[in-house]
mmCIF file of N, CA and C in Angstrom:
data_model
loop_
_atom_site.group_PDB
_atom_site.id
_atom_site.type_symbol
_atom_site.label_atom_id
_atom_site.label_comp_id
_atom_site.label_asym_id
_atom_site.label_seq_id
_atom_site.Cartn_x
_atom_site.Cartn_y
_atom_site.Cartn_z
ATOM 1 N N ALA T 1 45.238 -40.271 67.371
ATOM 2 C CA ALA T 1 43.922 -40.488 67.949
ATOM 3 C C ALA T 1 43.796 -39.587 69.164
ATOM 4 N N CYS T 2 42.607 -39.105 69.398
ATOM 5 C CA CYS T 2 42.363 -38.199 70.507
ATOM 6 C C CYS T 2 41.140 -38.694 71.269
ATOM 7 N N TYR T 3 41.330 -39.083 72.532
ATOM 8 C CA TYR T 3 40.243 -39.617 73.345
ATOM 9 C C TYR T 3 40.197 -38.860 74.662
ATOM 10 N N PHE T 4 39.111 -38.090 74.856
ATOM 11 C CA PHE T 4 38.948 -37.286 76.062
ATOM 12 C C PHE T 4 37.645 -37.633 76.765
ATOM 13 N N LEU T 5 37.681 -37.593 78.087
ATOM 14 C CA LEU T 5 36.483 -37.778 78.892
ATOM 15 C C LEU T 5 35.935 -36.447 79.381
ATOM 16 N N SER T 6 36.738 -35.406 79.328
ATOM 17 C CA SER T 6 36.285 -34.099 79.805
ATOM 18 C C SER T 6 36.134 -33.139 78.632
ATOM 19 N N ASP T 7 35.551 -31.979 78.926
ATOM 20 C CA ASP T 7 35.364 -30.935 77.916
ATOM 21 C C ASP T 7 36.410 -29.845 78.084
ATOM 22 N N GLU T 8 37.607 -30.194 78.388
ATOM 23 C CA GLU T 8 38.664 -29.231 78.655
ATOM 24 C C GLU T 8 38.961 -28.411 77.407
ATOM 25 N N VAL T 9 38.412 -27.198 77.351
ATOM 26 C CA VAL T 9 38.531 -26.356 76.162
ATOM 27 C C VAL T 9 39.985 -26.029 75.844
ATOM 28 N N GLY T 10 40.791 -25.792 76.850
ATOM 29 C CA GLY T 10 42.190 -25.457 76.618
ATOM 30 C C GLY T 10 42.955 -26.578 75.939
ATOM 31 N N ALA T 11 42.551 -27.797 76.187
ATOM 32 C CA ALA T 11 43.248 -28.937 75.594
ATOM 33 C C ALA T 11 43.046 -28.992 74.085
ATOM 34 N N ILE T 12 41.909 -28.568 73.622
ATOM 35 C CA ILE T 12 41.588 -28.662 72.191
ATOM 36 C C ILE T 12 42.599 -27.898 71.351
ATOM 37 N N GLY T 13 42.893 -26.666 71.739
ATOM 38 C CA GLY T 13 43.874 -25.863 71.010
ATOM 39 C C GLY T 13 45.249 -26.501 71.025
ATOM 40 N N ARG T 14 45.624 -27.074 72.182
ATOM 41 C CA ARG T 14 46.935 -27.706 72.286
ATOM 42 C C ARG T 14 47.008 -28.988 71.458
ATOM 43 N N VAL T 15 45.898 -29.718 71.378
ATOM 44 C CA VAL T 15 45.871 -30.919 70.530
ATOM 45 C C VAL T 15 46.032 -30.520 69.062
ATOM 46 N N LYS T 16 45.315 -29.476 68.654
ATOM 47 C CA LYS T 16 45.408 -29.027 67.258
ATOM 48 C C LYS T 16 46.816 -28.518 66.937
ATOM 49 N N ALA T 17 47.440 -27.813 67.877
ATOM 50 C CA ALA T 17 48.808 -27.325 67.661
ATOM 51 C C ALA T 17 49.781 -28.510 67.576
ATOM 52 N N LEU T 18 49.600 -29.492 68.422
ATOM 53 C CA LEU T 18 50.432 -30.692 68.385
ATOM 54 C C LEU T 18 50.238 -31.433 67.058
ATOM 55 N N SER T 19 49.006 -31.482 66.581
ATOM 56 C CA SER T 19 48.698 -32.113 65.297
ATOM 57 C C SER T 19 49.453 -31.428 64.160
ATOM 58 N N ARG T 20 49.434 -30.102 64.175
ATOM 59 C CA ARG T 20 50.156 -29.350 63.134
ATOM 60 C C ARG T 20 51.666 -29.589 63.235
ATOM 61 N N ALA T 21 52.187 -29.564 64.461
ATOM 62 C CA ALA T 21 53.628 -29.743 64.664
ATOM 63 C C ALA T 21 54.093 -31.134 64.221
ATOM 64 N N LEU T 22 53.258 -32.141 64.446
ATOM 65 C CA LEU T 22 53.625 -33.511 64.088
ATOM 66 C C LEU T 22 53.216 -33.876 62.660
ATOM 67 N N GLY T 23 52.383 -33.011 62.050
ATOM 68 C CA GLY T 23 51.904 -33.294 60.699
ATOM 69 C C GLY T 23 50.940 -34.469 60.647
ATOM 70 N N LEU T 24 50.160 -34.619 61.704
ATOM 71 C CA LEU T 24 49.224 -35.738 61.786
ATOM 72 C C LEU T 24 47.788 -35.236 61.892
ATOM 73 N N PRO T 25 46.839 -35.924 61.266
ATOM 74 C CA PRO T 25 45.438 -35.557 61.425
ATOM 75 C C PRO T 25 44.954 -35.962 62.821
ATOM 76 N N VAL T 26 43.848 -35.368 63.253
ATOM 77 C CA VAL T 26 43.271 -35.710 64.547
ATOM 78 C C VAL T 26 41.998 -36.513 64.320
ATOM 79 N N LEU T 27 41.923 -37.662 64.941
ATOM 80 C CA LEU T 27 40.717 -38.476 64.959
ATOM 81 C C LEU T 27 40.138 -38.334 66.357
ATOM 82 N N TRP T 28 39.008 -37.646 66.451
ATOM 83 C CA TRP T 28 38.353 -37.448 67.745
ATOM 84 C C TRP T 28 37.412 -38.626 67.956
ATOM 85 N N PHE T 29 37.519 -39.294 69.094
ATOM 86 C CA PHE T 29 36.543 -40.326 69.380
ATOM 87 C C PHE T 29 36.201 -40.346 70.848
ATOM 88 N N GLY T 30 35.159 -41.041 71.184
ATOM 89 C CA GLY T 30 34.530 -40.935 72.493
ATOM 90 C C GLY T 30 33.362 -39.988 72.328
ATOM 91 N N ASP T 31 32.854 -39.419 73.425
ATOM 92 C CA ASP T 31 31.739 -38.479 73.262
ATOM 93 C C ASP T 31 32.181 -37.030 73.252
ATOM 94 N N ARG T 32 33.454 -36.755 73.259
ATOM 95 C CA ARG T 32 33.938 -35.381 73.311
ATOM 96 C C ARG T 32 34.667 -35.016 72.028
ATOM 97 N N ALA T 33 34.281 -33.909 71.460
ATOM 98 C CA ALA T 33 34.976 -33.355 70.293
ATOM 99 C C ALA T 33 34.689 -31.864 70.273
ATOM 100 N N PRO T 34 35.616 -31.070 69.770
ATOM 101 C CA PRO T 34 35.390 -29.625 69.714
ATOM 102 C C PRO T 34 34.298 -29.274 68.706
ATOM 103 N N ALA T 35 33.772 -28.078 68.851
ATOM 104 C CA ALA T 35 32.752 -27.598 67.915
ATOM 105 C C ALA T 35 33.269 -27.707 66.485
ATOM 106 N N GLY T 36 32.430 -28.185 65.606
ATOM 107 C CA GLY T 36 32.798 -28.314 64.211
ATOM 108 C C GLY T 36 33.463 -29.629 63.869
ATOM 109 N N GLU T 37 33.813 -30.417 64.868
ATOM 110 C CA GLU T 37 34.435 -31.725 64.648
ATOM 111 C C GLU T 37 33.408 -32.807 64.967
ATOM 112 N N VAL T 38 33.450 -33.871 64.237
ATOM 113 C CA VAL T 38 32.525 -34.973 64.472
ATOM 114 C C VAL T 38 33.285 -36.108 65.167
ATOM 115 N N PRO T 39 32.875 -36.437 66.402
ATOM 116 C CA PRO T 39 33.562 -37.543 67.072
ATOM 117 C C PRO T 39 33.179 -38.871 66.433
ATOM 118 N N GLN T 40 34.129 -39.758 66.348
ATOM 119 C CA GLN T 40 33.865 -41.095 65.832
ATOM 120 C C GLN T 40 33.156 -41.892 66.919
ATOM 121 N N THR T 41 32.055 -42.511 66.565
ATOM 122 C CA THR T 41 31.354 -43.373 67.510
ATOM 123 C C THR T 41 32.007 -44.740 67.433
ATOM 124 N N VAL T 42 32.497 -45.205 68.550
ATOM 125 C CA VAL T 42 33.231 -46.464 68.543
ATOM 126 C C VAL T 42 32.771 -47.375 69.672
ATOM 127 N N GLY T 43 32.820 -48.649 69.394
ATOM 128 C CA GLY T 43 32.618 -49.657 70.422
ATOM 129 C C GLY T 43 33.968 -50.067 70.969
ATOM 130 N N PRO T 44 33.991 -51.033 71.877
ATOM 131 C CA PRO T 44 35.261 -51.441 72.493
ATOM 132 C C PRO T 44 36.318 -51.895 71.482
ATOM 133 N N LEU T 45 35.933 -52.689 70.502
ATOM 134 C CA LEU T 45 36.905 -53.179 69.520
ATOM 135 C C LEU T 45 37.463 -52.023 68.683
ATOM 136 N N ASP T 46 36.590 -51.096 68.272
ATOM 137 C CA ASP T 46 37.037 -49.933 67.492
ATOM 138 C C ASP T 46 37.932 -49.016 68.331
ATOM 139 N N PHE T 47 37.615 -48.885 69.609
ATOM 140 C CA PHE T 47 38.417 -48.073 70.529
ATOM 141 C C PHE T 47 39.849 -48.611 70.579
ATOM 142 N N VAL T 48 39.963 -49.903 70.819
ATOM 143 C CA VAL T 48 41.283 -50.530 70.910
ATOM 144 C C VAL T 48 42.001 -50.454 69.566
ATOM 145 N N SER T 49 41.261 -50.676 68.496
ATOM 146 C CA SER T 49 41.848 -50.617 67.158
ATOM 147 C C SER T 49 42.352 -49.214 66.820
ATOM 148 N N ALA T 50 41.577 -48.194 67.191
ATOM 149 C CA ALA T 50 41.989 -46.813 66.913
ATOM 150 C C ALA T 50 43.286 -46.475 67.644
ATOM 151 N N LEU T 51 43.399 -46.888 68.886
ATOM 152 C CA LEU T 51 44.628 -46.619 69.626
ATOM 153 C C LEU T 51 45.789 -47.447 69.089
ATOM 154 N N SER T 52 45.511 -48.675 68.730
ATOM 155 C CA SER T 52 46.552 -49.546 68.185
ATOM 156 C C SER T 52 47.120 -48.996 66.873
ATOM 157 N N GLY T 53 46.258 -48.405 66.046
ATOM 158 C CA GLY T 53 46.687 -47.906 64.748
ATOM 159 C C GLY T 53 47.152 -46.464 64.739
ATOM 160 N N ALA T 54 47.070 -45.790 65.878
ATOM 161 C CA ALA T 54 47.423 -44.370 65.939
ATOM 162 C C ALA T 54 48.932 -44.163 65.866
ATOM 163 N N SER T 55 49.334 -43.057 65.245
ATOM 164 C CA SER T 55 50.742 -42.660 65.251
ATOM 165 C C SER T 55 51.092 -41.951 66.550
ATOM 166 N N TYR T 56 50.105 -41.279 67.138
ATOM 167 C CA TYR T 56 50.294 -40.513 68.366
ATOM 168 C C TYR T 56 48.938 -40.454 69.051
ATOM 169 N N VAL T 57 48.914 -40.488 70.376
ATOM 170 C CA VAL T 57 47.661 -40.467 71.121
ATOM 171 C C VAL T 57 47.659 -39.284 72.084
ATOM 172 N N CYS T 58 46.541 -38.558 72.106
ATOM 173 C CA CYS T 58 46.291 -37.520 73.107
ATOM 174 C C CYS T 58 45.081 -37.977 73.910
ATOM 175 N N THR T 59 45.198 -37.948 75.234
ATOM 176 C CA THR T 59 44.102 -38.442 76.061
ATOM 177 C C THR T 59 44.114 -37.787 77.434
ATOM 178 N N ASP T 60 42.983 -37.854 78.110
ATOM 179 C CA ASP T 60 42.924 -37.506 79.529
ATOM 180 C C ASP T 60 42.394 -38.707 80.307
ATOM 181 N N SER T 61 42.412 -39.861 79.671
ATOM 182 C CA SER T 61 41.812 -41.078 80.192
ATOM 183 C C SER T 61 42.862 -42.082 80.651
ATOM 184 N N PHE T 62 42.594 -42.742 81.774
ATOM 185 C CA PHE T 62 43.458 -43.824 82.237
ATOM 186 C C PHE T 62 43.569 -44.900 81.168
ATOM 187 N N HIS T 63 42.430 -45.289 80.596
ATOM 188 C CA HIS T 63 42.452 -46.357 79.602
ATOM 189 C C HIS T 63 43.196 -45.930 78.331
ATOM 190 N N GLY T 64 43.058 -44.668 77.949
ATOM 191 C CA GLY T 64 43.818 -44.165 76.808
ATOM 192 C C GLY T 64 45.317 -44.257 77.065
ATOM 193 N N ALA T 65 45.733 -43.900 78.292
ATOM 194 C CA ALA T 65 47.152 -43.984 78.656
ATOM 195 C C ALA T 65 47.609 -45.441 78.737
ATOM 196 N N ALA T 66 46.790 -46.299 79.346
ATOM 197 C CA ALA T 66 47.164 -47.704 79.505
ATOM 198 C C ALA T 66 47.328 -48.387 78.145
ATOM 199 N N PHE T 67 46.376 -48.177 77.247
ATOM 200 C CA PHE T 67 46.494 -48.794 75.926
ATOM 201 C C PHE T 67 47.640 -48.189 75.119
ATOM 202 N N SER T 68 47.935 -46.917 75.326
ATOM 203 C CA SER T 68 49.087 -46.315 74.647
ATOM 204 C C SER T 68 50.375 -47.003 75.078
ATOM 205 N N LEU T 69 50.488 -47.319 76.360
ATOM 206 C CA LEU T 69 51.649 -48.062 76.849
ATOM 207 C C LEU T 69 51.676 -49.476 76.269
ATOM 208 N N LEU T 70 50.531 -50.147 76.316
ATOM 209 C CA LEU T 70 50.478 -51.526 75.816
ATOM 210 C C LEU T 70 50.839 -51.618 74.336
ATOM 211 N N PHE T 71 50.397 -50.619 73.559
ATOM 212 C CA PHE T 71 50.657 -50.620 72.117
ATOM 213 C C PHE T 71 51.928 -49.858 71.748
ATOM 214 N N GLU T 72 52.672 -49.420 72.779
ATOM 215 C CA GLU T 72 53.958 -48.732 72.594
ATOM 216 C C GLU T 72 53.838 -47.492 71.706
ATOM 217 N N LYS T 73 52.844 -46.661 72.011
ATOM 218 C CA LYS T 73 52.599 -45.435 71.253
ATOM 219 C C LYS T 73 53.260 -44.248 71.934
ATOM 220 N N ASP T 74 53.646 -43.270 71.135
ATOM 221 C CA ASP T 74 54.017 -41.974 71.690
ATOM 222 C C ASP T 74 52.709 -41.292 72.047
ATOM 223 N N PHE T 75 52.681 -40.594 73.193
ATOM 224 C CA PHE T 75 51.415 -40.010 73.615
ATOM 225 C C PHE T 75 51.602 -38.881 74.612
ATOM 226 N N SER T 76 50.539 -38.090 74.741
ATOM 227 C CA SER T 76 50.457 -37.025 75.742
ATOM 228 C C SER T 76 49.208 -37.259 76.572
ATOM 229 N N VAL T 77 49.326 -37.025 77.857
ATOM 230 C CA VAL T 77 48.188 -37.144 78.762
ATOM 231 C C VAL T 77 47.851 -35.751 79.268
ATOM 232 N N PHE T 78 46.619 -35.352 79.065
ATOM 233 C CA PHE T 78 46.145 -34.049 79.508
ATOM 234 C C PHE T 78 45.476 -34.182 80.865
ATOM 235 N N ASP T 79 45.614 -33.142 81.685
ATOM 236 C CA ASP T 79 44.951 -33.135 82.979
ATOM 237 C C ASP T 79 43.448 -33.152 82.768
ATOM 238 N N ARG T 80 42.759 -33.884 83.617
ATOM 239 C CA ARG T 80 41.300 -33.910 83.555
ATOM 240 C C ARG T 80 40.767 -33.391 84.874
ATOM 241 N N ASN T 81 39.988 -32.328 84.796
ATOM 242 C CA ASN T 81 39.398 -31.715 85.981
ATOM 243 C C ASN T 81 37.902 -31.545 85.779
ATOM 244 N N TYR T 82 37.167 -31.802 86.826
ATOM 245 C CA TYR T 82 35.724 -31.561 86.823
ATOM 246 C C TYR T 82 35.429 -30.558 87.923
ATOM 247 N N GLU T 83 34.365 -29.792 87.738
ATOM 248 C CA GLU T 83 34.015 -28.785 88.749
ATOM 249 C C GLU T 83 33.789 -29.418 90.114
ATOM 250 N N HIS T 84 33.120 -30.572 90.146
ATOM 251 C CA HIS T 84 32.784 -31.187 91.427
ATOM 252 C C HIS T 84 33.960 -31.913 92.080
ATOM 253 N N ASN T 85 34.983 -32.216 91.312
ATOM 254 C CA ASN T 85 36.091 -32.992 91.861
ATOM 255 C C ASN T 85 37.345 -32.708 91.040
ATOM 256 N N ARG T 86 38.150 -31.785 91.478
ATOM 257 C CA ARG T 86 39.346 -31.391 90.732
ATOM 258 C C ARG T 86 40.361 -32.533 90.723
ATOM 259 N N GLY T 87 41.082 -32.649 89.649
ATOM 260 C CA GLY T 87 42.185 -33.586 89.580
ATOM 261 C C GLY T 87 41.762 -35.040 89.481
ATOM 262 N N GLN T 88 41.733 -35.562 88.286
ATOM 263 C CA GLN T 88 41.302 -36.942 88.067
ATOM 264 C C GLN T 88 42.440 -37.808 87.541
ATOM 265 N N SER T 89 43.653 -37.484 87.860
ATOM 266 C CA SER T 89 44.794 -38.140 87.222
ATOM 267 C C SER T 89 45.552 -39.106 88.121
ATOM 268 N N THR T 90 45.032 -39.427 89.292
ATOM 269 C CA THR T 90 45.812 -40.243 90.217
ATOM 270 C C THR T 90 46.054 -41.661 89.692
ATOM 271 N N ARG T 91 45.081 -42.245 89.005
ATOM 272 C CA ARG T 91 45.304 -43.597 88.452
ATOM 273 C C ARG T 91 46.384 -43.561 87.371
ATOM 274 N N ILE T 92 46.379 -42.511 86.567
ATOM 275 C CA ILE T 92 47.400 -42.371 85.528
ATOM 276 C C ILE T 92 48.768 -42.186 86.172
ATOM 277 N N ASP T 93 48.842 -41.346 87.194
ATOM 278 C CA ASP T 93 50.111 -41.148 87.905
ATOM 279 C C ASP T 93 50.625 -42.461 88.482
ATOM 280 N N SER T 94 49.734 -43.255 89.075
ATOM 281 C CA SER T 94 50.118 -44.549 89.637
ATOM 282 C C SER T 94 50.607 -45.499 88.549
ATOM 283 N N LEU T 95 49.919 -45.517 87.420
ATOM 284 C CA LEU T 95 50.326 -46.362 86.293
ATOM 285 C C LEU T 95 51.731 -45.989 85.828
ATOM 286 N N PHE T 96 51.971 -44.695 85.659
ATOM 287 C CA PHE T 96 53.291 -44.244 85.219
ATOM 288 C C PHE T 96 54.367 -44.626 86.234
ATOM 289 N N GLU T 97 54.058 -44.469 87.510
ATOM 290 C CA GLU T 97 55.027 -44.815 88.549
ATOM 291 C C GLU T 97 55.330 -46.316 88.523
ATOM 292 N N LEU T 98 54.292 -47.144 88.424
ATOM 293 C CA LEU T 98 54.489 -48.597 88.363
ATOM 294 C C LEU T 98 55.328 -49.018 87.158
ATOM 295 N N CYS T 99 55.166 -48.288 86.056
ATOM 296 C CA CYS T 99 55.848 -48.657 84.809
ATOM 297 C C CYS T 99 57.171 -47.937 84.604
ATOM 298 N N GLY T 100 57.507 -46.990 85.471
ATOM 299 C CA GLY T 100 58.759 -46.257 85.327
ATOM 300 C C GLY T 100 58.742 -45.251 84.192
ATOM 301 N N VAL T 101 57.570 -44.711 83.904
ATOM 302 C CA VAL T 101 57.419 -43.745 82.807
ATOM 303 C C VAL T 101 57.686 -42.339 83.334
ATOM 304 N N LYS T 102 58.524 -41.605 82.621
ATOM 305 C CA LYS T 102 58.837 -40.218 82.986
ATOM 306 C C LYS T 102 58.087 -39.271 82.056
ATOM 307 N N THR T 103 57.548 -38.213 82.637
ATOM 308 C CA THR T 103 56.807 -37.238 81.839
ATOM 309 C C THR T 103 57.366 -35.845 82.064
ATOM 310 N N GLU T 104 57.030 -34.977 81.142
ATOM 311 C CA GLU T 104 57.408 -33.569 81.244
ATOM 312 C C GLU T 104 56.123 -32.753 81.194
ATOM 313 N N LYS T 105 55.926 -31.904 82.202
ATOM 314 C CA LYS T 105 54.712 -31.092 82.289
ATOM 315 C C LYS T 105 54.815 -29.920 81.315
ATOM 316 N N VAL T 106 53.799 -29.785 80.458
ATOM 317 C CA VAL T 106 53.706 -28.678 79.510
ATOM 318 C C VAL T 106 52.294 -28.131 79.640
ATOM 319 N N GLU T 107 52.160 -26.997 80.322
ATOM 320 C CA GLU T 107 50.849 -26.412 80.614
ATOM 321 C C GLU T 107 49.975 -27.457 81.294
ATOM 322 N N ASN T 108 48.851 -27.854 80.662
ATOM 323 C CA ASN T 108 47.960 -28.801 81.337
ATOM 324 C C ASN T 108 48.114 -30.224 80.790
ATOM 325 N N ARG T 109 49.268 -30.509 80.199
ATOM 326 C CA ARG T 109 49.474 -31.867 79.700
ATOM 327 C C ARG T 109 50.842 -32.375 80.132
ATOM 328 N N ARG T 110 50.959 -33.673 80.132
ATOM 329 C CA ARG T 110 52.235 -34.313 80.405
ATOM 330 C C ARG T 110 52.633 -35.080 79.160
ATOM 331 N N ASP T 111 53.734 -34.700 78.566
ATOM 332 C CA ASP T 111 54.262 -35.447 77.434
ATOM 333 C C ASP T 111 55.130 -36.565 77.983
ATOM 334 N N VAL T 112 54.926 -37.742 77.457
ATOM 335 C CA VAL T 112 55.737 -38.878 77.873
ATOM 336 C C VAL T 112 57.082 -38.724 77.180
ATOM 337 N N VAL T 113 58.115 -38.502 77.980
ATOM 338 C CA VAL T 113 59.426 -38.187 77.408
ATOM 339 C C VAL T 113 60.428 -39.319 77.562
ATOM 340 N N SER T 114 60.184 -40.213 78.482
ATOM 341 C CA SER T 114 61.173 -41.263 78.696
ATOM 342 C C SER T 114 60.485 -42.514 79.209
ATOM 343 N N TRP T 115 60.586 -43.551 78.399
ATOM 344 C CA TRP T 115 60.143 -44.845 78.891
ATOM 345 C C TRP T 115 60.786 -45.943 78.086
ATOM 346 N N ASP T 116 61.274 -46.904 78.813
ATOM 347 C CA ASP T 116 61.931 -48.058 78.231
ATOM 348 C C ASP T 116 60.840 -49.077 77.942
ATOM 349 N N ARG T 117 60.513 -49.220 76.663
ATOM 350 C CA ARG T 117 59.389 -50.068 76.276
ATOM 351 C C ARG T 117 59.566 -51.515 76.755
ATOM 352 N N ALA T 118 60.764 -52.050 76.671
ATOM 353 C CA ALA T 118 61.010 -53.426 77.124
ATOM 354 C C ALA T 118 60.815 -53.543 78.639
ATOM 355 N N ALA T 119 61.291 -52.542 79.388
ATOM 356 C CA ALA T 119 61.137 -52.561 80.843
ATOM 357 C C ALA T 119 59.670 -52.425 81.235
ATOM 358 N N VAL T 120 58.925 -51.578 80.519
ATOM 359 C CA VAL T 120 57.498 -51.420 80.794
ATOM 360 C C VAL T 120 56.785 -52.746 80.560
ATOM 361 N N GLU T 121 57.094 -53.409 79.447
ATOM 362 C CA GLU T 121 56.447 -54.695 79.144
ATOM 363 C C GLU T 121 56.760 -55.722 80.224
ATOM 364 N N LYS T 122 57.993 -55.726 80.703
ATOM 365 C CA LYS T 122 58.390 -56.662 81.760
ATOM 366 C C LYS T 122 57.620 -56.381 83.048
ATOM 367 N N ARG T 123 57.537 -55.104 83.419
ATOM 368 C CA ARG T 123 56.797 -54.729 84.634
ATOM 369 C C ARG T 123 55.317 -55.068 84.493
ATOM 370 N N LEU T 124 54.744 -54.762 83.326
ATOM 371 C CA LEU T 124 53.332 -55.077 83.108
ATOM 372 C C LEU T 124 53.103 -56.585 83.142
ATOM 373 N N GLY T 125 54.047 -57.357 82.619
ATOM 374 C CA GLY T 125 53.939 -58.813 82.671
ATOM 375 C C GLY T 125 53.877 -59.327 84.103
ATOM 376 N N ARG T 126 54.726 -58.781 84.967
ATOM 377 C CA ARG T 126 54.702 -59.184 86.385
ATOM 378 C C ARG T 126 53.371 -58.797 87.027
ATOM 379 N N LEU T 127 52.885 -57.595 86.723
ATOM 380 C CA LEU T 127 51.604 -57.156 87.293
ATOM 381 C C LEU T 127 50.457 -58.033 86.789
ATOM 382 N N ARG T 128 50.499 -58.411 85.503
ATOM 383 C CA ARG T 128 49.477 -59.314 84.953
ATOM 384 C C ARG T 128 49.489 -60.650 85.699
ATOM 385 N N ASP T 129 50.673 -61.191 85.906
ATOM 386 C CA ASP T 129 50.795 -62.470 86.606
ATOM 387 C C ASP T 129 50.211 -62.378 88.021
ATOM 388 N N GLU T 130 50.546 -61.303 88.743
ATOM 389 C CA GLU T 130 50.004 -61.105 90.092
ATOM 390 C C GLU T 130 48.484 -61.005 90.060
ATOM 391 N N SER T 131 47.961 -60.260 89.097
ATOM 392 C CA SER T 131 46.508 -60.091 88.977
ATOM 393 C C SER T 131 45.817 -61.411 88.673
ATOM 394 N N GLU T 132 46.412 -62.196 87.771
ATOM 395 C CA GLU T 132 45.815 -63.489 87.433
ATOM 396 C C GLU T 132 45.820 -64.430 88.638
ATOM 397 N N ARG T 133 46.920 -64.457 89.378
ATOM 398 C CA ARG T 133 46.965 -65.309 90.572
ATOM 399 C C ARG T 133 45.877 -64.902 91.560
ATOM 400 N N PHE T 134 45.727 -63.604 91.775
ATOM 401 C CA PHE T 134 44.702 -63.127 92.695
ATOM 402 C C PHE T 134 43.309 -63.495 92.191
ATOM 403 N N LEU T 135 43.045 -63.232 90.907
ATOM 404 C CA LEU T 135 41.727 -63.499 90.339
ATOM 405 C C LEU T 135 41.393 -64.988 90.395
ATOM 406 N N PHE T 136 42.308 -65.827 89.908
ATOM 407 C CA PHE T 136 42.037 -67.263 89.898
ATOM 408 C C PHE T 136 41.936 -67.824 91.310
ATOM 409 N N GLY T 137 42.748 -67.320 92.218
ATOM 410 C CA GLY T 137 42.653 -67.744 93.618
ATOM 411 C C GLY T 137 41.304 -67.376 94.217
ATOM 412 N N SER T 138 40.834 -66.184 93.913
ATOM 413 C CA SER T 138 39.532 -65.733 94.405
ATOM 414 C C SER T 138 38.405 -66.569 93.806
ATOM 415 N N LEU T 139 38.498 -66.864 92.515
ATOM 416 C CA LEU T 139 37.466 -67.683 91.867
ATOM 417 C C LEU T 139 37.439 -69.103 92.444
ATOM 418 N N LYS T 140 38.614 -69.662 92.693
ATOM 419 C CA LYS T 140 38.662 -71.000 93.298
ATOM 420 C C LYS T 140 38.033 -70.971 94.681
ATOM 421 N N ALA T 141 38.327 -69.927 95.453
ATOM 422 C CA ALA T 141 37.756 -69.816 96.796
ATOM 423 C C ALA T 141 36.241 -69.703 96.727
ATOM 424 N N VAL T 142 35.732 -68.914 95.809
ATOM 425 C CA VAL T 142 34.286 -68.752 95.654
ATOM 426 C C VAL T 142 33.669 -70.057 95.168
ATOM 427 N N ALA T 143 34.315 -70.726 94.227
ATOM 428 C CA ALA T 143 33.805 -72.001 93.709
ATOM 429 C C ALA T 143 33.747 -73.032 94.817
ATOM 430 N N GLY T 144 34.747 -73.035 95.681
ATOM 431 C CA GLY T 144 34.751 -73.976 96.821
ATOM 432 C C GLY T 144 33.622 -73.701 97.777
ATOM 433 N N ILE T 145 33.326 -72.443 98.013
ATOM 434 C CA ILE T 145 32.233 -72.056 98.895
ATOM 435 C C ILE T 145 30.898 -72.447 98.275
ATOM 436 N N VAL T 146 30.749 -72.180 96.987
ATOM 437 C CA VAL T 146 29.494 -72.446 96.279
ATOM 438 C C VAL T 146 29.246 -73.942 96.190
ATOM 439 N N SER T 147 30.287 -74.754 95.940
ATOM 440 C CA SER T 147 30.094 -76.179 95.727
ATOM 441 C C SER T 147 29.832 -76.945 97.028
ATOM 442 N N GLU T 148 30.130 -76.379 98.148
ATOM 443 C CA GLU T 148 29.934 -77.089 99.428
ATOM 444 C C GLU T 148 28.495 -77.098 99.849
#
């Protein structure tokens, strides 16, 4: 599966070369696809399903990277740059750091080369627990304010 938020022309050739090397077809989805390719129009459920069923994921998206980790997929993350704001990868870098994921830089992409799936799941579980405590605590505080 291939999910991009930018029109990074250089990435397209590298995705196609990776597809040939891995012997896998490319499913382009989101609103970005190279000329001559038809992007799949997907809603949230189809998006998650496409990543869940993919053999390999190429993305420049935080959510593409996050779901690849959650579904334990092999994947590559491409740099995303916009003219008005260079470098859009800080959330992805933070996610990788939190999860202990190691990458190898290859031109404008980072191939995920080392990650302990069990350790990532454990770390994500702790982060989920912290997030739920914060969310539920905040909701209780708001409910207490509203009910008074």
